[in-house]
Short mmCIF file of C-alpha atoms and ligand atoms in Angstrom, two decimals:
data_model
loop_
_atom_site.label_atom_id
_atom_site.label_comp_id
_atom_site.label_asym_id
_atom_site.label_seq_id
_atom_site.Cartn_x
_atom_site.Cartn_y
_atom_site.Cartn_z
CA UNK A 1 -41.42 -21.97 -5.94
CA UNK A 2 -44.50 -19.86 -4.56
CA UNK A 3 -44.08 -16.43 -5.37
CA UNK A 4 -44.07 -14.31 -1.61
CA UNK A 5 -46.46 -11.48 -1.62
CA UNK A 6 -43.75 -8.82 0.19
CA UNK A 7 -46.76 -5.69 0.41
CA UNK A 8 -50.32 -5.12 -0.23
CA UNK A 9 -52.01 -2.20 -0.24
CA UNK A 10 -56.49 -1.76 -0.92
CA UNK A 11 -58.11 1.23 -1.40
CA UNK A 12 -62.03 1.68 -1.94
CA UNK A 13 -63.76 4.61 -3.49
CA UNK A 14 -66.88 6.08 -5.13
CA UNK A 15 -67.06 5.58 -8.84
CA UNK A 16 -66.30 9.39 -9.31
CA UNK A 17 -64.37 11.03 -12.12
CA UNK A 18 -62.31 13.37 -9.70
CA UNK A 19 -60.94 10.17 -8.28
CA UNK A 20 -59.13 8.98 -11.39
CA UNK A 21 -56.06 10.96 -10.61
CA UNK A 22 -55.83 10.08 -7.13
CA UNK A 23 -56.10 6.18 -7.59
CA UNK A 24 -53.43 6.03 -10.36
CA UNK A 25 -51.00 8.48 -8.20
CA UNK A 26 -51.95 6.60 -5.50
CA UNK A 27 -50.60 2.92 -7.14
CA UNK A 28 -47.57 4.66 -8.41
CA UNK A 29 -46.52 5.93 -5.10
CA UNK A 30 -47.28 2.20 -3.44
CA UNK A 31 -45.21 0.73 -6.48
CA UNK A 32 -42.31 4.24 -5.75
CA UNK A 33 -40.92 1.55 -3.18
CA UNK A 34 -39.10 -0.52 -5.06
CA UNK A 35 -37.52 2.06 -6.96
CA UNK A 36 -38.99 1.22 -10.46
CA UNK A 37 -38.12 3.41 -13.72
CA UNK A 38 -40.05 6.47 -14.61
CA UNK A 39 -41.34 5.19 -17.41
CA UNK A 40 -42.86 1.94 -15.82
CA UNK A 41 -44.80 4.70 -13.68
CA UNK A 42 -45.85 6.18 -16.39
CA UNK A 43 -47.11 3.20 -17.61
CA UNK A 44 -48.80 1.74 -14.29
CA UNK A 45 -50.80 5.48 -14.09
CA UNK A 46 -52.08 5.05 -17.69
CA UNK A 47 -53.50 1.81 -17.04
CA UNK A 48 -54.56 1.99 -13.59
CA UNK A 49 -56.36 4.98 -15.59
CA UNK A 50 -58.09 3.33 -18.36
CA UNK A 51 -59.57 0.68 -16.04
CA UNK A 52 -60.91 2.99 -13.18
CA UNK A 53 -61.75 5.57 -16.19
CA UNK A 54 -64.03 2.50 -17.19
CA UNK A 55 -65.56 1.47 -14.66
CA UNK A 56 -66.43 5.12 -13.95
CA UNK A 57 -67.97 5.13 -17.40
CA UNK A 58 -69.07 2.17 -18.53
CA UNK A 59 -69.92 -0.53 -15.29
CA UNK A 60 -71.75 2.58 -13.20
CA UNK A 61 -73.10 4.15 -16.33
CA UNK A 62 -76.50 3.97 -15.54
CA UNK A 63 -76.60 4.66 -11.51
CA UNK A 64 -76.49 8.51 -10.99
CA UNK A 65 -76.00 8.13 -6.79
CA UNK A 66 -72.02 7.48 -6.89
CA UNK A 67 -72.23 6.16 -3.16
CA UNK A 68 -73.66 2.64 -4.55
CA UNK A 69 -70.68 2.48 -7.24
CA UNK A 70 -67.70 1.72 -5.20
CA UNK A 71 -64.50 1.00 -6.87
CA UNK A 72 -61.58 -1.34 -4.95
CA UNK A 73 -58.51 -1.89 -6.24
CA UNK A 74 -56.18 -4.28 -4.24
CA UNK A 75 -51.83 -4.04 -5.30
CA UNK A 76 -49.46 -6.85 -4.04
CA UNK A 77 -45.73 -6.36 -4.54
CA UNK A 78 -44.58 -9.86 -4.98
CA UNK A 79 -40.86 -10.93 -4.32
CA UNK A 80 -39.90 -11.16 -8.18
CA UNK A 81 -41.00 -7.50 -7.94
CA UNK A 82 -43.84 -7.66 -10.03
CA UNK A 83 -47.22 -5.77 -9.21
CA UNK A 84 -50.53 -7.45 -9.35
CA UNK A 85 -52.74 -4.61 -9.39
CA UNK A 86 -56.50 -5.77 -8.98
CA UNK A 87 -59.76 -3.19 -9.98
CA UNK A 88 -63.20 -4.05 -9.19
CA UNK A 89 -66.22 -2.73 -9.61
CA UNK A 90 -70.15 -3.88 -9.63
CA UNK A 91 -71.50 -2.37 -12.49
CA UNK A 92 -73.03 -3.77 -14.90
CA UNK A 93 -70.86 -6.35 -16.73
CA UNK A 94 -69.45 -6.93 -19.86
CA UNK A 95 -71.19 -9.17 -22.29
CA UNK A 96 -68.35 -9.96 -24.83
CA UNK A 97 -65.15 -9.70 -23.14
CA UNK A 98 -62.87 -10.58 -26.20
CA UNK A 99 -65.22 -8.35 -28.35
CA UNK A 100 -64.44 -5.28 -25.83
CA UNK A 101 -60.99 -6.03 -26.07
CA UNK A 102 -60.40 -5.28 -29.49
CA UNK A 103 -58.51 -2.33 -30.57
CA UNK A 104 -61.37 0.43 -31.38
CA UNK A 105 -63.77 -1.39 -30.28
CA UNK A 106 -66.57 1.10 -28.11
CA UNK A 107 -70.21 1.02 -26.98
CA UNK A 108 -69.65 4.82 -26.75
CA UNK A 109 -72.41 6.58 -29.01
CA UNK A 110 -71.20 9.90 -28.29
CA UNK A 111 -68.31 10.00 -30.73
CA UNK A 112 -65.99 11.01 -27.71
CA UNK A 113 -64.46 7.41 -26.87
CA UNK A 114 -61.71 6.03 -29.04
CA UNK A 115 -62.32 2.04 -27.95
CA UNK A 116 -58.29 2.27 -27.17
CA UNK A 117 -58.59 1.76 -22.99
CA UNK A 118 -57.98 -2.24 -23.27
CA UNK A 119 -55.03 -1.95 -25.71
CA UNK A 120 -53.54 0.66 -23.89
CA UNK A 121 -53.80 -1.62 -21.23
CA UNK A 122 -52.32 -4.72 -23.19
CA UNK A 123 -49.63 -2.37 -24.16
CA UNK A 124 -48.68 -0.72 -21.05
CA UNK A 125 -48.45 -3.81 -18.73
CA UNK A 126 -46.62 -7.08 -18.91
CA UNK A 127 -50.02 -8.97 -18.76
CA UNK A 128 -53.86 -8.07 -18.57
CA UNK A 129 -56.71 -10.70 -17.59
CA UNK A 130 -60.39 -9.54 -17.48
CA UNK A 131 -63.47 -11.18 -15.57
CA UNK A 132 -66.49 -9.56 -16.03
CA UNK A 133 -70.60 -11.43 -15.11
CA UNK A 134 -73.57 -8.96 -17.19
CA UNK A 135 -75.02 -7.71 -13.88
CA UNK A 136 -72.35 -8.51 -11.34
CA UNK A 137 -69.24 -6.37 -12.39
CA UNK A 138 -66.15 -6.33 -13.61
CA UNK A 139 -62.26 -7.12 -12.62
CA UNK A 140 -59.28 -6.33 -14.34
CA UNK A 141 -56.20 -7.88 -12.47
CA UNK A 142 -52.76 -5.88 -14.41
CA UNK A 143 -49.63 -7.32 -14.09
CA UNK A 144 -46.45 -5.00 -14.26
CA UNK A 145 -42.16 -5.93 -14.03
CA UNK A 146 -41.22 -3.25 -12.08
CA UNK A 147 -37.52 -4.93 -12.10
CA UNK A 148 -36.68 -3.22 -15.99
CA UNK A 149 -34.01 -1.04 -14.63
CA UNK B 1 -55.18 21.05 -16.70
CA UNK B 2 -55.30 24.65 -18.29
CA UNK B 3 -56.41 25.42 -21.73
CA UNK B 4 -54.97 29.27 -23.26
CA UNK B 5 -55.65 29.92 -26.42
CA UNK B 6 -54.49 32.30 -29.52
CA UNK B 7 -55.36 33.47 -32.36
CA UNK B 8 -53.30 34.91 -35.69
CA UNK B 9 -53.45 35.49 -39.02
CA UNK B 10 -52.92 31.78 -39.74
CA UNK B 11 -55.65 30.63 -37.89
CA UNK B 12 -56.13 29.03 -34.11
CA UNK B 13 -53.76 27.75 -31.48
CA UNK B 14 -54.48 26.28 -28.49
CA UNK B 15 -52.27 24.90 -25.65
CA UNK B 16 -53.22 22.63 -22.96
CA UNK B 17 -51.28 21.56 -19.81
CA UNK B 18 -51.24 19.25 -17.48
CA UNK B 19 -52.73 15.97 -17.34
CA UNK B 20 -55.72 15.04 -19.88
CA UNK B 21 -58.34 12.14 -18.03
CA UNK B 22 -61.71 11.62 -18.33
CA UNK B 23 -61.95 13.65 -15.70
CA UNK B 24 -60.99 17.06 -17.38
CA UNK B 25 -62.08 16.14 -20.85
CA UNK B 26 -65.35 17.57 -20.33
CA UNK B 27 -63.70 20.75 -19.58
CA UNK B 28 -61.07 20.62 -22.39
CA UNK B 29 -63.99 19.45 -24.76
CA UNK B 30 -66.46 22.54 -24.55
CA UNK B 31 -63.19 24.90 -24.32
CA UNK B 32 -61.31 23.81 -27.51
CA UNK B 33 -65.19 24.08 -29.19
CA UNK B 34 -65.85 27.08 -28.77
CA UNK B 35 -63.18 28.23 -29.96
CA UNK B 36 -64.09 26.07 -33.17
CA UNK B 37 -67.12 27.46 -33.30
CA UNK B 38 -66.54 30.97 -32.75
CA UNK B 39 -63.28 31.35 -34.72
CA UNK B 40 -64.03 28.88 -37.74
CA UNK B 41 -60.17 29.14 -38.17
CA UNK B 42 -59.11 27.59 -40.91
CA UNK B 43 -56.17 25.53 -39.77
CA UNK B 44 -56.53 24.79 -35.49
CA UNK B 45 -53.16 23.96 -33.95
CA UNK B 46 -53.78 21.84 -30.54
CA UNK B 47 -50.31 22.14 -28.81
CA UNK B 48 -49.69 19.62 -26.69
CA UNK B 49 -46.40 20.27 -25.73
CA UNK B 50 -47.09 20.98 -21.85
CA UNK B 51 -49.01 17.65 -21.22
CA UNK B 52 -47.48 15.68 -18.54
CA UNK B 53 -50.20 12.51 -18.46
CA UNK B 54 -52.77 11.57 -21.14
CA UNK B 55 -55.13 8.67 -21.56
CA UNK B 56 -57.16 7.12 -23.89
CA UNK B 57 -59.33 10.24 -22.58
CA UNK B 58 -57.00 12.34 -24.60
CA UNK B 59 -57.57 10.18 -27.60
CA UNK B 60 -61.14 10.94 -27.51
CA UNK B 61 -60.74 14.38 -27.22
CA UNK B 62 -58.11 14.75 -29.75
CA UNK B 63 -61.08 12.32 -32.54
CA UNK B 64 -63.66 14.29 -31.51
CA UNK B 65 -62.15 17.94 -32.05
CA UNK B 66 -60.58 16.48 -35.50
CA UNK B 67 -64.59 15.22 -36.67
CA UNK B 68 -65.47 19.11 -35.56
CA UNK B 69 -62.75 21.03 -37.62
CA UNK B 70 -64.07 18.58 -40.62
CA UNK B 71 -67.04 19.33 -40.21
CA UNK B 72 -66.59 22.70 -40.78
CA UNK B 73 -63.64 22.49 -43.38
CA UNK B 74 -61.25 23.40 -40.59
CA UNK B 75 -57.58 21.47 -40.44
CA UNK B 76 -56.64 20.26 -37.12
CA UNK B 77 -53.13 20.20 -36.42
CA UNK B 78 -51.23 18.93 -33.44
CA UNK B 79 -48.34 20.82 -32.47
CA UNK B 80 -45.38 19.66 -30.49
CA UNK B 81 -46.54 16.64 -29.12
CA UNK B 82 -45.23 15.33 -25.41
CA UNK B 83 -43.48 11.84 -25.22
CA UNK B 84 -46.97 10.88 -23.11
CA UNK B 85 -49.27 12.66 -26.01
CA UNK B 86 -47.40 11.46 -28.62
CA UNK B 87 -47.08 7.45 -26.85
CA UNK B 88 -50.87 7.28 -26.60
CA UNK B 89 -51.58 8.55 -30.15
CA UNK B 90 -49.01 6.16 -32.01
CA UNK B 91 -50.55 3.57 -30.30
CA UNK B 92 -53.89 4.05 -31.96
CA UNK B 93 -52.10 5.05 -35.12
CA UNK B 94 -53.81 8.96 -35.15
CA UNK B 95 -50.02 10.03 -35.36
CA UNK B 96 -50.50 8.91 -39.43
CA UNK B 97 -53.73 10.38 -39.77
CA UNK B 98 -53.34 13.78 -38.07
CA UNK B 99 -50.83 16.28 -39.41
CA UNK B 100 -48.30 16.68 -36.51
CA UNK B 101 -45.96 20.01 -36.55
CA UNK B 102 -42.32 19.92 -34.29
CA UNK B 103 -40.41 22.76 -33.21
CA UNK B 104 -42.53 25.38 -33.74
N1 ATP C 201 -65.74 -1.92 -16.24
C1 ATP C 201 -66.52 -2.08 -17.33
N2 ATP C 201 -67.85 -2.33 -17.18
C2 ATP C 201 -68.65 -2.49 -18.26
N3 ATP C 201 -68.23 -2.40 -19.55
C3 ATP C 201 -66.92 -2.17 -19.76
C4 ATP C 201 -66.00 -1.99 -18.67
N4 ATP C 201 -64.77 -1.77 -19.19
C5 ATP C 201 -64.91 -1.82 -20.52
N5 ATP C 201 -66.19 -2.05 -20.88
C6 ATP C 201 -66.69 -2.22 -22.27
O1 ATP C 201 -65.60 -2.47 -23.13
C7 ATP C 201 -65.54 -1.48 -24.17
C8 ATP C 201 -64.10 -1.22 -24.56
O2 ATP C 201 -63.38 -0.59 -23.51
P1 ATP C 201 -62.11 0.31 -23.85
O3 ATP C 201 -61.59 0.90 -22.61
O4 ATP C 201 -61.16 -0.50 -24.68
O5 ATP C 201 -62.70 1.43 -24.82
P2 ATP C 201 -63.68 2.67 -24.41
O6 ATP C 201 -63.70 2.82 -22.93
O7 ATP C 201 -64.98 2.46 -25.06
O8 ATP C 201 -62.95 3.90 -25.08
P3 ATP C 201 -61.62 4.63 -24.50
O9 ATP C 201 -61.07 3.79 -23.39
O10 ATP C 201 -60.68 4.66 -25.66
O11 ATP C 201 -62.04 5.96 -24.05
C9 ATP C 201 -66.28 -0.30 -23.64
O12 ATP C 201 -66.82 0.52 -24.67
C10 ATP C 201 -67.39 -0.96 -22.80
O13 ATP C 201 -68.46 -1.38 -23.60
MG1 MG C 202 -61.94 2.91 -21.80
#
């Protein structure tokens, strides 16, 4: 049985750091709708965090004008109440994804970057997939239950 | 996020509240350093009691201020953790490296 997509919801921004609190506030308030647990919200605004947080800093890393480094993240509410949540950007790719993946694992030289955004990720959400083209950009599509009452 | 800061006999403390991103580690960053590198306290308590949302951000941050108090034979110590501090630094496993205090 084909799973109904009951809501969507896309949003589009620049790859700026003062948006990373309004894009994870504003998936937890689309996903506020079917009444989820506080703790799943916590958990949707850490990872819709880490993966805008990244894109931020490492797929626009090298572009300084933030209008060419637009971020869209599409959320469907499917009928099992489960939330696809889908974030895009065009930066520059990751090489190795199953490399970046790895717990600790950072191309951060700065000493300020634990390598723990993907795990948190893993972690946080029922499921996690990650396509990425060096050059083209980068999509993370998150799956959350939001049904764990 | 708000950093406020104190200092004693013992050494350090420093609270911050609110949420910790990338956003307003920058901030948090040069704040909790100076205070490093003015006070060269000998024991630094981070008290994290009044954060309501942290990130791997907040990982970073807390790495990065322990490296500093090494560096200068300074003890970092994190103080009263919040369930969303404390969830993001079991996950990485810092909560058996750095010396957490409760209910002070
Ligand atoms: N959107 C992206 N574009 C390009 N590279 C990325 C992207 N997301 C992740 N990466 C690469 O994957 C690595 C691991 O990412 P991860 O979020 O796990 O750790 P981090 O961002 O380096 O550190 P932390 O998230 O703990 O601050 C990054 O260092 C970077 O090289
Ligand atoms: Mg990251």
């Amino acid at each position: 049985m084909r799973d109904k997509t009951v809501n969507m919801m896309k949003l589009e921004f620049f790859a700026k750091s003062a948006n990373e609190a309004f894009a994870r506030s504003a998936v937890a308030s689309f996903a506020a709708q079917c009444d989820p647990s506080v703790s799943a919200v916590a958990d949707i605004k850490t990872a819709v965090s880490e993966a805008v947080t990244n894109s931020i800093v490492h797929g626009y890393s090298d572009i300084s004008d933030k209008s060419e480094c637009p971020i869209y993240i599409v959320c469907k509410l499917l009928e099992s109440k489960r939330l696809i949540i889908k974030i895009k950007d065009r930066g520059r790719g990751i090489e190795d994804i199953d490399k970046a993946m790895q717990p600790l694992f950072t191309t951060d030289t700065d000493g300020e970057r634990s390598g723990m955004g993907f795990t948190v990720m893993q972690s946080f959400c029922d499921g996690i997939k990650v396509c990425s083209k060096v050059g083209k950009g980068t999509t993370v599509t998150l799956e959350k239950r939001l049904d764990c009452r | 996020m708000e950093i406020r800061s104190e200092v004693s006999d013992f050494g350090a403390t420093a609270y911050i509240r609110g949420e910790i991103d990338h956003h307003n580690a920058k901030e948090a960053r040069e704040a909790l350093d100076s205070i490093i590198a003015r006070m060269r306290p000998q024991s630094f308590r981070l008290d994290l009691s009044g954060v309501s949302f942290c990130d791997s951000s907040g990982l970073g941050l807390v790495m990065g201020r322990m490296r500093k108090c090494n560096e200068i034979g300074s003890t970092l110590i994190l103080q009263n953790p919040s369930e969303a501090a404390l969830r993001m630094l079991s996950i990485a496993g810092m909560d058996k490296i750095i010396k957490i205090e409760r209910g002070v």
